[in-house]
mmCIF file of C-alpha atoms in Angstrom:
data_model
loop_
_atom_site.group_PDB
_atom_site.id
_atom_site.type_symbol
_atom_site.label_atom_id
_atom_site.label_comp_id
_atom_site.label_asym_id
_atom_site.label_seq_id
_atom_site.Cartn_x
_atom_site.Cartn_y
_atom_site.Cartn_z
ATOM 1 C CA MET A 1 -0.014 -0.018 0.155
ATOM 2 C CA ARG A 2 1.529 3.205 -1.401
ATOM 3 C CA LEU A 3 1.025 5.986 1.599
ATOM 4 C CA SER A 4 0.005 9.161 0.991
ATOM 5 C CA ILE A 5 2.810 11.834 1.502
ATOM 6 C CA GLY A 6 4.966 13.823 0.169
ATOM 7 C CA ALA A 7 3.429 16.937 -2.041
ATOM 8 C CA PRO A 8 0.925 17.101 -4.932
ATOM 9 C CA PRO A 9 2.415 16.329 -8.546
ATOM 10 C CA VAL A 10 2.123 20.529 -9.378
ATOM 11 C CA ALA A 11 3.608 21.470 -5.675
ATOM 12 C CA LYS A 12 6.448 18.137 -7.080
ATOM 13 C CA ALA A 13 6.540 20.021 -10.192
ATOM 14 C CA PHE A 14 7.511 23.631 -8.751
ATOM 15 C CA GLY A 15 9.555 21.681 -6.292
ATOM 16 C CA VAL A 16 11.857 19.791 -8.887
ATOM 17 C CA GLY A 17 12.132 23.400 -10.934
ATOM 18 C CA PHE A 18 13.041 25.566 -8.106
ATOM 19 C CA GLY A 19 15.718 22.733 -6.799
ATOM 20 C CA LEU A 20 17.130 22.649 -10.762
ATOM 21 C CA VAL A 21 16.846 26.598 -10.945
ATOM 22 C CA PHE A 22 19.159 26.755 -7.978
ATOM 23 C CA ALA A 23 21.512 24.060 -9.244
ATOM 24 C CA ALA A 24 21.770 25.990 -12.039
ATOM 25 C CA ALA A 25 23.179 29.255 -10.126
ATOM 26 C CA GLY A 26 24.990 27.006 -8.296
ATOM 27 C CA ALA A 27 26.821 25.900 -11.270
ATOM 28 C CA GLY A 28 27.160 29.160 -12.443
ATOM 29 C CA PHE A 29 29.153 30.072 -9.771
ATOM 30 C CA ALA A 30 31.705 27.504 -9.661
ATOM 31 C CA LEU A 31 32.160 27.252 -13.625
ATOM 32 C CA LEU A 32 32.832 31.178 -13.088
ATOM 33 C CA PRO A 33 36.387 31.846 -12.500
ATOM 34 C CA LEU A 34 37.280 29.660 -15.640
ATOM 35 C CA GLY A 35 36.091 32.178 -18.005
ATOM 36 C CA PHE A 36 38.783 34.672 -16.056
ATOM 37 C CA LEU A 37 41.250 32.388 -16.195
ATOM 38 C CA PRO A 38 44.370 32.636 -18.762
ATOM 39 C CA GLY A 39 43.063 31.083 -21.955
ATOM 40 C CA GLY A 40 39.622 30.939 -20.676
ATOM 41 C CA GLY A 41 37.685 34.075 -20.986
ATOM 42 C CA ASP A 42 40.417 36.127 -23.164
ATOM 43 C CA PRO A 43 42.536 34.016 -25.891
ATOM 44 C CA SER A 44 44.974 36.730 -25.870
ATOM 45 C CA CYS A 45 46.245 35.882 -22.832
ATOM 46 C CA PRO A 46 49.039 33.295 -23.235
ATOM 47 C CA SER A 47 49.282 30.475 -20.252
ATOM 48 C CA PRO A 48 52.114 30.478 -18.409
ATOM 49 C CA ASP A 49 53.861 27.651 -20.078
ATOM 50 C CA GLU A 50 53.932 29.350 -23.378
ATOM 51 C CA VAL A 51 55.975 32.690 -21.736
ATOM 52 C CA SER A 52 58.496 30.821 -20.141
ATOM 53 C CA GLY A 53 62.019 31.739 -20.496
ATOM 54 C CA ILE A 54 60.956 35.108 -21.387
ATOM 55 C CA PRO A 55 62.261 37.726 -18.701
ATOM 56 C CA PRO A 56 58.926 40.033 -17.772
ATOM 57 C CA SER A 57 60.993 42.650 -18.650
ATOM 58 C CA LEU A 58 60.538 41.678 -22.398
ATOM 59 C CA LEU A 59 56.594 41.167 -22.590
ATOM 60 C CA PRO A 60 54.470 43.786 -23.700
ATOM 61 C CA PRO A 61 52.517 45.303 -20.576
ATOM 62 C CA GLU A 62 49.784 44.135 -21.032
ATOM 63 C CA VAL A 63 50.668 39.870 -21.828
ATOM 64 C CA ARG A 64 52.877 40.410 -18.235
ATOM 65 C CA ASP A 65 49.805 41.772 -16.535
ATOM 66 C CA CYS A 66 47.508 39.325 -17.439
ATOM 67 C CA VAL A 67 50.011 36.412 -16.852
ATOM 68 C CA ALA A 68 51.390 37.892 -13.809
ATOM 69 C CA GLU A 69 47.354 37.771 -12.708
ATOM 70 C CA GLY A 70 46.935 34.040 -13.776
ATOM 71 C CA GLU A 71 50.042 33.286 -12.231
ATOM 72 C CA TRP A 72 48.578 34.263 -8.532
ATOM 73 C CA LEU A 73 44.941 32.883 -9.627
ATOM 74 C CA PHE A 74 46.893 29.151 -9.624
ATOM 75 C CA ALA A 75 49.743 30.003 -6.761
ATOM 76 C CA GLY A 76 46.554 30.422 -4.567
ATOM 77 C CA LEU A 77 43.025 30.616 -4.147
ATOM 78 C CA GLY A 78 41.900 33.678 -5.350
ATOM 79 C CA PRO A 79 38.626 35.721 -5.637
ATOM 80 C CA LEU A 80 37.768 34.515 -7.985
ATOM 81 C CA HIS A 81 38.266 30.840 -6.805
ATOM 82 C CA LEU A 82 36.594 31.720 -3.475
ATOM 83 C CA LEU A 83 33.491 32.843 -5.537
ATOM 84 C CA GLY A 84 33.219 29.322 -6.976
ATOM 85 C CA LEU A 85 33.232 27.709 -4.033
ATOM 86 C CA VAL A 86 30.459 29.693 -2.914
ATOM 87 C CA GLY A 87 29.363 27.760 -6.115
ATOM 88 C CA ILE A 88 29.338 24.194 -4.752
ATOM 89 C CA PRO A 89 27.229 23.951 -1.651
ATOM 90 C CA VAL A 90 24.601 26.043 -3.373
ATOM 91 C CA PHE A 91 24.745 23.624 -6.310
ATOM 92 C CA LEU A 92 24.806 20.738 -3.849
ATOM 93 C CA LEU A 93 21.788 22.202 -2.210
ATOM 94 C CA GLY A 94 19.438 23.124 -5.445
ATOM 95 C CA ILE A 95 20.215 19.037 -6.801
ATOM 96 C CA TYR A 96 19.410 17.725 -2.933
ATOM 97 C CA LEU A 97 15.906 20.187 -3.428
ATOM 98 C CA ALA A 98 14.763 18.432 -6.862
ATOM 99 C CA LEU A 99 15.517 14.797 -6.050
ATOM 100 C CA LYS A 100 13.659 15.334 -2.379
ATOM 101 C CA SER A 101 10.765 16.745 -3.947
ATOM 102 C CA LEU A 102 10.910 14.339 -6.601
ATOM 103 C CA ARG A 103 11.545 10.950 -4.711
ATOM 104 C CA THR A 104 9.617 11.578 -1.142
ATOM 105 C CA ALA A 105 7.427 8.687 -0.893
ATOM 106 C CA ALA A 106 6.023 6.125 1.626
ATOM 107 C CA TRP A 107 5.049 2.680 1.026
ATOM 108 C CA LEU A 108 3.483 -0.344 3.510
ATOM 109 C CA ASP A 109 4.716 -3.776 2.827
ATOM 110 C CA GLY A 110 2.680 -5.825 5.144
ATOM 111 C CA THR A 111 4.234 -5.155 8.806
ATOM 112 C CA ARG A 112 6.962 -2.985 7.007
ATOM 113 C CA VAL A 113 7.052 0.856 6.196
ATOM 114 C CA SER A 114 9.359 2.286 4.213
ATOM 115 C CA VAL A 115 10.020 5.629 3.422
ATOM 116 C CA ARG A 116 11.905 7.375 0.655
ATOM 117 C CA GLY A 117 13.826 10.472 1.027
ATOM 118 C CA ALA A 118 16.326 12.782 -1.141
ATOM 119 C CA LEU A 119 19.005 9.961 -1.028
ATOM 120 C CA ARG A 120 18.359 7.083 0.497
ATOM 121 C CA THR A 121 15.175 4.736 1.150
ATOM 122 C CA ARG A 122 14.711 3.412 5.444
ATOM 123 C CA THR A 123 12.763 0.538 5.892
ATOM 124 C CA VAL A 124 11.523 -0.522 9.387
ATOM 125 C CA ASP A 125 9.015 -3.925 10.807
ATOM 126 C CA LEU A 126 6.303 -1.948 12.506
ATOM 127 C CA ALA A 127 5.693 -5.039 14.475
ATOM 128 C CA ALA A 128 8.787 -5.478 16.043
ATOM 129 C CA ALA A 129 9.623 -1.397 16.269
ATOM 130 C CA GLU A 130 9.162 1.027 19.601
ATOM 131 C CA ILE A 131 6.061 2.677 17.883
ATOM 132 C CA SER A 132 6.073 6.741 19.340
ATOM 133 C CA VAL A 133 3.999 8.964 18.208
ATOM 134 C CA GLY A 134 5.309 12.792 17.574
ATOM 135 C CA ALA A 135 4.786 16.017 15.502
ATOM 136 C CA TYR A 136 6.308 18.693 13.755
ATOM 137 C CA PHE A 137 5.153 22.404 13.587
ATOM 138 C CA LEU A 138 4.450 24.106 10.280
ATOM 139 C CA LYS A 139 4.891 27.899 9.815
ATOM 140 C CA ARG A 140 2.873 29.009 6.893
ATOM 141 C CA ASN A 141 3.317 32.661 5.758
ATOM 142 C CA ALA A 142 6.110 33.178 8.157
ATOM 143 C CA ASP A 143 6.046 37.025 9.309
ATOM 144 C CA THR A 144 2.912 38.204 7.539
ATOM 145 C CA ALA A 145 -0.258 39.223 8.948
ATOM 146 C CA ALA A 146 -1.586 35.598 8.182
ATOM 147 C CA GLU A 147 1.137 33.245 9.688
ATOM 148 C CA THR A 148 -0.220 30.580 10.709
ATOM 149 C CA VAL A 149 1.417 27.143 12.698
ATOM 150 C CA GLU A 150 -0.032 23.775 11.892
ATOM 151 C CA ARG A 151 0.938 21.004 14.401
ATOM 152 C CA VAL A 152 1.804 17.793 11.803
ATOM 153 C CA PRO A 153 1.458 14.416 13.685
ATOM 154 C CA GLN A 154 4.192 12.061 12.935
ATOM 155 C CA LEU A 155 4.458 8.219 13.437
ATOM 156 C CA VAL A 156 8.402 7.488 14.561
ATOM 157 C CA ALA A 157 9.214 3.639 15.040
ATOM 158 C CA ARG A 158 12.323 2.847 16.792
ATOM 159 C CA GLU A 159 13.953 -0.670 15.570
ATOM 160 C CA PRO A 160 16.204 -2.483 18.608
ATOM 161 C CA GLY A 161 19.380 -1.721 17.068
ATOM 162 C CA GLY A 162 18.711 2.169 16.822
ATOM 163 C CA ARG A 163 17.864 1.920 13.432
ATOM 164 C CA ASN A 164 14.541 5.289 13.365
ATOM 165 C CA VAL A 165 12.005 5.781 10.109
ATOM 166 C CA THR A 166 9.704 8.603 10.605
ATOM 167 C CA VAL A 167 6.661 8.482 8.782
ATOM 168 C CA PRO A 168 4.483 11.715 7.952
ATOM 169 C CA LEU A 169 0.666 10.673 8.817
ATOM 170 C CA ARG A 170 -0.383 13.832 6.723
ATOM 171 C CA GLY A 171 -2.093 13.191 3.664
ATOM 172 C CA ILE A 172 -1.548 15.381 0.392
ATOM 173 C CA GLY A 173 -3.631 17.944 0.476
ATOM 174 C CA SER A 174 -5.319 16.497 4.021
ATOM 175 C CA PRO A 175 -4.499 17.059 7.311
ATOM 176 C CA GLN A 176 -3.534 13.154 7.547
ATOM 177 C CA LEU A 177 -3.474 10.482 6.102
ATOM 178 C CA PRO A 178 -6.594 8.598 4.896
ATOM 179 C CA GLU A 179 -8.850 6.714 7.041
ATOM 180 C CA ALA A 180 -7.646 3.187 5.150
ATOM 181 C CA GLU A 181 -3.918 4.202 5.241
ATOM 182 C CA LEU A 182 -4.144 4.732 9.169
ATOM 183 C CA ARG A 183 -6.048 1.575 9.793
ATOM 184 C CA ALA A 184 -3.536 -0.437 7.840
ATOM 185 C CA LEU A 185 -0.526 0.999 9.744
ATOM 186 C CA ALA A 186 -2.653 0.294 12.981
ATOM 187 C CA ASP A 187 -3.528 -3.031 12.200
ATOM 188 C CA ALA A 188 0.703 -3.405 10.894
ATOM 189 C CA ILE A 189 2.047 -2.849 14.876
ATOM 190 C CA ARG A 190 1.726 -5.778 17.658
ATOM 191 C CA PRO A 191 -1.750 -6.134 18.945
ATOM 192 C CA GLY A 192 -2.279 -4.317 22.273
ATOM 193 C CA SER A 193 0.062 -1.184 21.614
ATOM 194 C CA PRO A 194 -1.735 2.228 22.505
ATOM 195 C CA VAL A 195 -0.493 3.967 19.369
ATOM 196 C CA ALA A 196 -2.262 1.349 17.216
ATOM 197 C CA ALA A 197 -5.383 2.571 18.859
ATOM 198 C CA GLN A 198 -4.406 6.216 18.795
ATOM 199 C CA LEU A 199 -4.216 5.753 14.662
ATOM 200 C CA ARG A 200 -7.435 4.126 14.707
ATOM 201 C CA ALA A 201 -8.757 6.729 16.469
ATOM 202 C CA MET A 202 -7.611 9.264 14.071
ATOM 203 C CA ALA A 203 -9.129 7.009 10.986
ATOM 204 C CA ASP A 204 -12.863 7.220 13.096
ATOM 205 C CA ASP A 205 -12.959 10.499 13.651
ATOM 206 C CA PRO A 206 -10.657 12.446 11.087
ATOM 207 C CA LEU A 207 -12.095 15.552 12.045
ATOM 208 C CA ARG A 208 -12.226 16.063 15.596
ATOM 209 C CA LEU A 209 -15.904 16.013 16.135
ATOM 210 C CA ARG A 210 -16.818 13.725 18.373
ATOM 211 C CA ALA A 211 -16.615 15.402 22.226
ATOM 212 C CA PRO A 212 -13.837 14.394 24.428
#
């Protein structure tokens, strides 16, 4: 059973596009210094090897200046190199955001639940794991008059040995997973677990309309 986590298709496409634009900007910064190196952006500037053995006093001033600049850049990290280094984490972050939007998914196979993120997939046996229910808080319209904070429940499964798998209990376009998926998760947990009862209660009363 595939669980309804992640973004809807339109939001997923937007997330992938945003991540790729971010990555392209980072790649541009990373490659920018190459256009300023000798033989890169200025084809008239010779490389240090081409003028090796010629005394600098015999070189035309413009050639002497660009060769000296090229030797300085290659000797260490100049400003352009540092600008390129800034682009590398931006590129990696963009790729991560695109993969996260595209790949995020979860599914239940018997008693084993798998959650796939940007880079890897984690699987845990709910029947053998220690189960708890937590929550994270999602802020919308931050720093505006319409700012709201939404509490999103999540299932945390801890296997003996330390592996943790977190399953968001929020469906696509809804505040929680559909009733059938909540019941399937509850059935996969060992009998008698209070978390299983809590999941069934969520399935029975998704809008929290029942009186306490």
